[in-house]
mmCIF file of C-alpha atoms in Angstrom:
data_model
loop_
_atom_site.group_PDB
_atom_site.id
_atom_site.type_symbol
_atom_site.label_atom_id
_atom_site.label_comp_id
_atom_site.label_asym_id
_atom_site.label_seq_id
_atom_site.Cartn_x
_atom_site.Cartn_y
_atom_site.Cartn_z
ATOM 1 C CA UNK A 1 -0.041 0.051 -0.092
ATOM 2 C CA UNK A 2 1.431 3.522 -0.993
ATOM 3 C CA UNK A 3 1.581 6.137 2.185
ATOM 4 C CA UNK A 4 -0.746 9.078 1.939
ATOM 5 C CA UNK A 5 1.000 11.261 4.171
ATOM 6 C CA UNK A 6 3.393 12.649 1.429
ATOM 7 C CA UNK A 7 0.835 13.125 -1.161
ATOM 8 C CA UNK A 8 -1.298 16.489 -1.427
ATOM 9 C CA UNK A 9 -4.632 16.339 -0.372
ATOM 10 C CA UNK A 10 -7.096 16.962 -3.742
ATOM 11 C CA UNK A 11 -4.777 13.510 -4.101
ATOM 12 C CA UNK A 12 -5.465 11.842 -0.707
ATOM 13 C CA UNK A 13 -9.401 12.969 -1.136
ATOM 14 C CA UNK A 14 -10.082 10.854 -4.045
ATOM 15 C CA UNK A 15 -8.542 8.253 -3.331
ATOM 16 C CA UNK A 16 -10.312 7.998 0.006
ATOM 17 C CA UNK A 17 -13.474 8.336 -2.170
ATOM 18 C CA UNK A 18 -12.862 5.446 -4.070
ATOM 19 C CA UNK A 19 -13.088 3.359 -0.772
ATOM 20 C CA UNK A 20 -10.139 1.241 -1.879
ATOM 21 C CA UNK A 21 -6.105 1.476 -2.083
ATOM 22 C CA UNK A 22 -4.384 3.070 -5.021
ATOM 23 C CA UNK A 23 -3.226 0.224 -6.561
ATOM 24 C CA UNK A 24 -6.497 -1.277 -6.590
ATOM 25 C CA UNK A 25 -8.142 1.182 -8.055
ATOM 26 C CA UNK A 26 -5.864 0.785 -10.973
ATOM 27 C CA UNK A 27 -6.029 -2.991 -10.923
ATOM 28 C CA UNK A 28 -9.950 -2.624 -10.979
ATOM 29 C CA UNK A 29 -9.835 -0.392 -14.284
ATOM 30 C CA UNK A 30 -7.029 -1.057 -16.479
ATOM 31 C CA UNK A 31 -3.836 -2.206 -16.431
ATOM 32 C CA UNK A 32 -1.639 -0.379 -13.993
ATOM 33 C CA UNK A 33 2.010 0.646 -15.077
ATOM 34 C CA UNK A 34 5.480 1.773 -12.664
ATOM 35 C CA UNK A 35 7.962 4.390 -13.532
ATOM 36 C CA UNK A 36 11.064 5.013 -11.395
ATOM 37 C CA UNK A 37 13.496 7.282 -12.874
ATOM 38 C CA UNK A 38 15.987 6.940 -10.613
ATOM 39 C CA UNK A 39 16.586 2.555 -10.630
ATOM 40 C CA UNK A 40 13.961 1.575 -13.768
ATOM 41 C CA UNK A 41 14.942 0.292 -17.107
ATOM 42 C CA UNK A 42 12.743 0.694 -20.107
ATOM 43 C CA UNK A 43 13.959 -2.604 -21.391
ATOM 44 C CA UNK A 44 11.592 -3.914 -18.325
ATOM 45 C CA UNK A 45 7.667 -4.420 -18.637
ATOM 46 C CA UNK A 46 6.953 -1.520 -16.134
ATOM 47 C CA UNK A 47 4.189 -3.914 -14.531
ATOM 48 C CA UNK A 48 5.863 -3.591 -11.218
ATOM 49 C CA UNK A 49 7.968 -1.622 -8.917
ATOM 50 C CA UNK A 50 10.502 -4.114 -9.725
ATOM 51 C CA UNK A 51 10.341 -4.011 -13.327
ATOM 52 C CA UNK A 52 9.134 -0.723 -13.599
ATOM 53 C CA UNK A 53 10.109 1.868 -16.643
ATOM 54 C CA UNK A 54 12.852 4.536 -16.230
ATOM 55 C CA UNK A 55 11.162 7.177 -18.408
ATOM 56 C CA UNK A 56 7.909 8.388 -19.172
ATOM 57 C CA UNK A 57 7.999 8.338 -22.441
ATOM 58 C CA UNK A 58 8.496 4.467 -22.504
ATOM 59 C CA UNK A 59 5.689 4.507 -19.589
ATOM 60 C CA UNK A 60 3.277 6.743 -21.774
ATOM 61 C CA UNK A 61 4.144 4.971 -25.398
ATOM 62 C CA UNK A 62 3.244 1.341 -24.185
ATOM 63 C CA UNK A 63 0.224 2.370 -22.215
ATOM 64 C CA UNK A 64 -1.021 4.460 -24.983
ATOM 65 C CA UNK A 65 -1.195 1.553 -27.270
ATOM 66 C CA UNK A 66 -2.017 -0.746 -24.786
ATOM 67 C CA UNK A 67 -5.163 1.251 -24.450
ATOM 68 C CA UNK A 68 -5.351 1.330 -28.107
ATOM 69 C CA UNK A 69 -5.375 -1.985 -28.501
ATOM 70 C CA UNK A 70 -8.445 -3.094 -25.706
ATOM 71 C CA UNK A 71 -11.852 -3.310 -26.788
ATOM 72 C CA UNK A 72 -13.209 -1.935 -22.901
ATOM 73 C CA UNK A 73 -12.881 1.263 -23.511
ATOM 74 C CA UNK A 74 -14.629 2.463 -20.621
ATOM 75 C CA UNK A 75 -11.716 1.736 -18.479
ATOM 76 C CA UNK A 76 -8.615 3.632 -17.274
ATOM 77 C CA UNK A 77 -5.287 2.436 -17.019
ATOM 78 C CA UNK A 78 -2.935 3.843 -14.316
ATOM 79 C CA UNK A 79 0.508 4.878 -14.010
ATOM 80 C CA UNK A 80 2.600 5.392 -10.892
ATOM 81 C CA UNK A 81 5.414 7.847 -11.337
ATOM 82 C CA UNK A 82 8.341 8.017 -8.978
ATOM 83 C CA UNK A 83 12.277 9.202 -8.905
ATOM 84 C CA UNK A 84 13.369 12.647 -8.135
ATOM 85 C CA UNK A 85 12.343 14.625 -11.103
ATOM 86 C CA UNK A 86 12.050 13.411 -14.871
ATOM 87 C CA UNK A 87 13.548 15.892 -17.573
ATOM 88 C CA UNK A 88 11.534 14.934 -20.981
ATOM 89 C CA UNK A 89 9.741 16.706 -23.320
ATOM 90 C CA UNK A 90 6.572 14.945 -23.516
ATOM 91 C CA UNK A 91 4.802 14.795 -27.263
ATOM 92 C CA UNK A 92 2.198 11.631 -26.564
ATOM 93 C CA UNK A 93 0.333 11.770 -23.380
ATOM 94 C CA UNK A 94 -1.429 8.145 -22.532
ATOM 95 C CA UNK A 95 -5.139 8.213 -23.286
ATOM 96 C CA UNK A 96 -7.351 7.663 -20.688
ATOM 97 C CA UNK A 97 -5.056 7.230 -17.887
ATOM 98 C CA UNK A 98 -4.320 8.802 -14.482
ATOM 99 C CA UNK A 99 -0.530 9.513 -13.839
ATOM 100 C CA UNK A 100 -0.008 9.417 -10.184
ATOM 101 C CA UNK A 101 3.187 11.205 -9.145
ATOM 102 C CA UNK A 102 4.038 9.062 -5.745
ATOM 103 C CA UNK A 103 7.565 10.139 -5.658
ATOM 104 C CA UNK A 104 9.206 13.168 -4.284
ATOM 105 C CA UNK A 105 12.769 15.479 -4.989
ATOM 106 C CA UNK A 106 14.583 17.731 -2.885
ATOM 107 C CA UNK A 107 11.824 19.495 -0.439
ATOM 108 C CA UNK A 108 8.970 18.611 -2.825
ATOM 109 C CA UNK A 109 6.296 16.592 -1.448
ATOM 110 C CA UNK A 110 5.543 15.492 -5.465
ATOM 111 C CA UNK A 111 7.041 13.703 -8.382
ATOM 112 C CA UNK A 112 8.585 16.349 -10.651
ATOM 113 C CA UNK A 113 8.350 16.758 -14.561
ATOM 114 C CA UNK A 114 11.131 18.709 -16.097
ATOM 115 C CA UNK A 115 10.430 20.335 -19.311
ATOM 116 C CA UNK A 116 8.190 21.785 -22.207
ATOM 117 C CA UNK A 117 5.008 19.503 -22.864
ATOM 118 C CA UNK A 118 2.870 19.364 -26.432
ATOM 119 C CA UNK A 119 1.105 16.506 -27.252
ATOM 120 C CA UNK A 120 0.885 15.960 -30.932
ATOM 121 C CA UNK A 121 -1.191 12.742 -31.033
ATOM 122 C CA UNK A 122 -4.410 12.214 -30.133
ATOM 123 C CA UNK A 123 -4.803 12.181 -26.134
ATOM 124 C CA UNK A 124 -8.167 11.492 -24.587
ATOM 125 C CA UNK A 125 -8.704 11.795 -20.652
ATOM 126 C CA UNK A 126 -5.549 12.071 -19.487
ATOM 127 C CA UNK A 127 -5.453 12.692 -15.534
ATOM 128 C CA UNK A 128 -2.367 14.259 -13.824
ATOM 129 C CA UNK A 129 -2.418 14.423 -10.158
ATOM 130 C CA UNK A 130 0.101 15.230 -7.727
ATOM 131 C CA UNK A 131 3.105 16.174 -10.137
ATOM 132 C CA UNK A 132 4.888 19.341 -10.020
ATOM 133 C CA UNK A 133 5.464 20.545 -13.544
ATOM 134 C CA UNK A 134 9.129 22.399 -14.298
ATOM 135 C CA UNK A 135 10.153 24.478 -16.881
ATOM 136 C CA UNK A 136 13.587 24.414 -18.541
ATOM 137 C CA UNK A 137 15.382 27.848 -19.697
ATOM 138 C CA UNK A 138 12.718 28.242 -23.377
ATOM 139 C CA UNK A 139 10.568 30.810 -23.782
ATOM 140 C CA UNK A 140 7.764 29.152 -24.159
ATOM 141 C CA UNK A 141 4.514 27.967 -21.716
ATOM 142 C CA UNK A 142 5.309 24.479 -19.399
ATOM 143 C CA UNK A 143 2.360 22.283 -21.139
ATOM 144 C CA UNK A 144 0.649 23.382 -24.449
ATOM 145 C CA UNK A 145 -2.811 21.242 -25.286
ATOM 146 C CA UNK A 146 -2.932 21.224 -28.725
ATOM 147 C CA UNK A 147 -6.045 20.410 -30.964
ATOM 148 C CA UNK A 148 -5.284 16.808 -30.707
ATOM 149 C CA UNK A 149 -5.778 16.792 -26.842
ATOM 150 C CA UNK A 150 -9.098 16.139 -24.925
ATOM 151 C CA UNK A 151 -10.634 16.544 -21.649
ATOM 152 C CA UNK A 152 -6.528 16.372 -19.842
ATOM 153 C CA UNK A 153 -6.722 17.432 -16.041
ATOM 154 C CA UNK A 154 -4.482 18.531 -14.116
ATOM 155 C CA UNK A 155 -5.298 17.267 -10.468
ATOM 156 C CA UNK A 156 -3.161 18.348 -7.072
ATOM 157 C CA UNK A 157 -0.238 19.513 -9.657
ATOM 158 C CA UNK A 158 1.627 22.347 -9.157
ATOM 159 C CA UNK A 159 3.713 24.702 -12.166
ATOM 160 C CA UNK A 160 6.943 26.029 -11.245
ATOM 161 C CA UNK A 161 8.291 28.410 -14.055
ATOM 162 C CA UNK A 162 11.475 29.566 -11.890
ATOM 163 C CA UNK A 163 13.938 27.509 -13.608
ATOM 164 C CA UNK A 164 13.559 29.715 -17.309
ATOM 165 C CA UNK A 165 11.208 32.042 -18.759
ATOM 166 C CA UNK A 166 7.968 31.172 -18.767
ATOM 167 C CA UNK A 167 4.752 33.013 -20.681
ATOM 168 C CA UNK A 168 2.075 30.549 -19.650
ATOM 169 C CA UNK A 169 1.580 27.268 -17.270
ATOM 170 C CA UNK A 170 -0.788 25.936 -19.545
ATOM 171 C CA UNK A 171 -1.286 27.271 -22.792
ATOM 172 C CA UNK A 172 -4.316 25.841 -24.953
ATOM 173 C CA UNK A 173 -4.258 25.963 -28.247
#
């Protein structure tokens, strides 16, 4: 069971409202994947903490592909992420997937994703929970939601533009 004491209150309320643990909730919905940025490997299957992926890019691609092959579109996949912070530029958000930050870095109580993200392929209903989005030195938004994205949510997330020049946290085109 994942300890909830360091998680954002909105995430804890969400989990408690479901009446079950985080991992059980994911297992009832769709496939659960794990990403461990410090010690994972993209050569693994990502189906447990012991076989976790290393990068979000790999996890998002596998999860997106998994959802596309299903005939059960009403189910949701879950990706748990831990590690210091991930420094990646994400051009794909996984469809109908909850991305849950369960790790922390430095003095932050949530997993971090550093980069500028603009999904270029269709992404329906991606939800991020308890994730801190950080900028790099670029003059752009941290997240750009293109016309290919629908229903993306950021619940209990933070946006930090102090690492560079940011003209907005979320830009919707």
